[in-house]
Amino acid sequence: MTSSTSTAGSTRPPLGLLCAAQFMLVLDFAIVNVALGAMQRDLGFTASGLQWVVGAYALFYGGFLLLGGRAGDVFGRKRMFVTGLAVFTIASLVGGIANEPWILVLARAVQGLSAAAVSPAVLAMIAGGFPEGPERVKAMGVFGAVSSAGFTGGVVAGGLLTEFLTWRAVMLVNVPVGILLVALAARRLLADHKGTGSAKLDLPGAILVTSAMCALTYGLTEASDEGWGATSVLVSLGGGAALLIAFLIVQTRVSGPLVPLSIFRNRALSAGNGIAFLSGGVMSVSTFFITMYMQQVLGYSALRASMGFFPQAFVVFLASLPVVKLTHKLGARNVLIAGGVLLAAGAALLAQVTADSSYWLGVLPGGVLIGLGVTVMMISTAIAGTSGVSGPQMGLASGLFNSSRQLGVGIGLAVGVALAGVVHGAKVATIPVSGFQGAFWFTTGLSVAIVVVSVLGLRRTAVASAAHTAPATAPAAAPAGGGEKKATVGAPATAK
């Protein structure tokens, strides 16, 4: 394996190094979930403030991923990768020594911002370094498998670190890993091609879309405290909608838009991003509420709660390679439909929990099905979300895909918390049993929507012949979506 990267795909990037960085980013989202109770007790978070430990990371990650992907295209992906990892490592250190809630939330926001520079560079280097067809399917399969393993493994690791050390360890563990990855990346990645000097970054667009998502999320969060008719809720939701409309207007008028809207002519990309958004909501809501149910209703410690996720993590480990092979053989469309069904079934089972439910009957069956579904989503949506895209727009497509998933995490969790009807105390956020049921039914609805989008938004193709197709014939022209109708994208192109 070569140590260089190439946008032309003539050399192969160091897949292990890139996937290790992605593993750390995904793990960092999941690892804090089991530690939330300890963070709340130690730093005195309010109920609405606690969700921002997760939400701040997800929103800044998702909101700036598009800018991060574009910056990689302009300034070079190695530069964004190394710089982002360095900042992420520093933010992890600050979060680990935080003594006030706002410092931890700020550190999480900076982590998300820096991750937005790293993640699209990772995906773009993988997608750009492996030609579309069987080789990219396998590489994307490894990427997706590592991501799903990081998501579920992070929950287990969070409980172990919190129980035997402290919640601060879930932040500080990134420091030595980050330093090692920065050193390896600086040595093993060669500087890649940069865009032209005339290329511009749409910073106003990035600020508008991130501000819109934060305003919408804040409004949804406040609704759980103040009610849907409160002035603060209406102003936040209305302001968020206005900012989102302004973002779309700006994208049609600037010379170098953050998101050229024509890219959505690529049907596979559009559907893949919609599924990524929905699956992000499913993952965040299910993980958050399963964790809180085990700790609040079943009375589990952080360690025992993390061990409650071990079967799910084990299933992810076992299922990752078969999912890669199935996606290669059957196509992303068929596999995504099956994954949505698994998620819906798991969430519907979880919605049956009561105050008297046990872990073995109330949590485990649904949790395992969710784990299987998450594995499918992580792998197959990465393939669908970059299908039919090549050349200078790979960074944009990569950022768009990751952004959709992370925004789904932040928005989905905010809606789930609002629907759960959290009862607020001085130190502890108490969720009624009916709140858990409502949150899991909401997750079921998101999962059903994944099935619908997969069926309606992704076209059938001749899987058997496409699976062994040579590199894509899709043109690498800069105009977004210009060659979507003629793209031949191999097995992942079944999600076309």
CSV table of C-alpha atoms in Angstrom, one decimal, residues 39-40 42-46 48-57 60 91 94-111 167-168 171:
chain,number,residue,atom,x,y,z
A,39,MET,CA,-21.1,14.7,33.4
A,40,GLN,CA,-24.4,16.0,34.6
A,42,ASP,CA,-20.1,16.5,38.2
A,43,LEU,CA,-20.6,19.7,36.3
A,44,GLY,CA,-24.3,20.4,37.2
A,45,PHE,CA,-25.8,20.4,33.7
A,46,THR,CA,-29.5,21.2,33.3
A,48,SER,CA,-31.6,20.9,28.2
A,49,GLY,CA,-28.0,21.7,28.6
A,50,LEU,CA,-27.0,18.0,28.8
A,51,GLN,CA,-28.1,17.2,25.3
A,52,TRP,CA,-25.8,19.9,23.9
A,53,VAL,CA,-22.8,17.7,24.9
A,54,VAL,CA,-24.0,15.5,22.1
A,55,GLY,CA,-25.8,18.1,20.0
A,56,ALA,CA,-22.9,20.7,19.8
A,57,TYR,CA,-20.6,18.2,18.4
A,60,PHE,CA,-20.9,21.9,14.2
A,91,ALA,CA,-10.2,20.5,21.9
A,94,VAL,CA,-9.7,21.2,26.9
A,95,GLY,CA,-12.9,19.2,27.3
A,96,GLY,CA,-11.2,16.7,29.5
A,97,ILE,CA,-10.1,19.3,32.0
A,98,ALA,CA,-13.3,21.4,31.8
A,99,ASN,CA,-14.7,22.5,35.1
A,100,GLU,CA,-17.8,24.3,33.8
A,101,PRO,CA,-20.6,23.0,31.6
A,102,TRP,CA,-20.1,25.8,29.0
A,103,ILE,CA,-16.4,24.9,28.6
A,104,LEU,CA,-17.2,21.3,27.9
A,105,VAL,CA,-19.9,22.2,25.4
A,106,LEU,CA,-17.6,24.7,23.7
A,107,ALA,CA,-14.9,22.0,23.5
A,108,ARG,CA,-17.4,19.6,21.9
A,109,ALA,CA,-18.3,22.3,19.4
A,110,VAL,CA,-14.7,22.8,18.4
A,111,GLN,CA,-14.3,19.1,18.2
A,167,TRP,CA,-15.9,10.7,32.5
A,168,ARG,CA,-13.0,13.0,31.7
A,171,MET,CA,-12.3,13.1,26.3
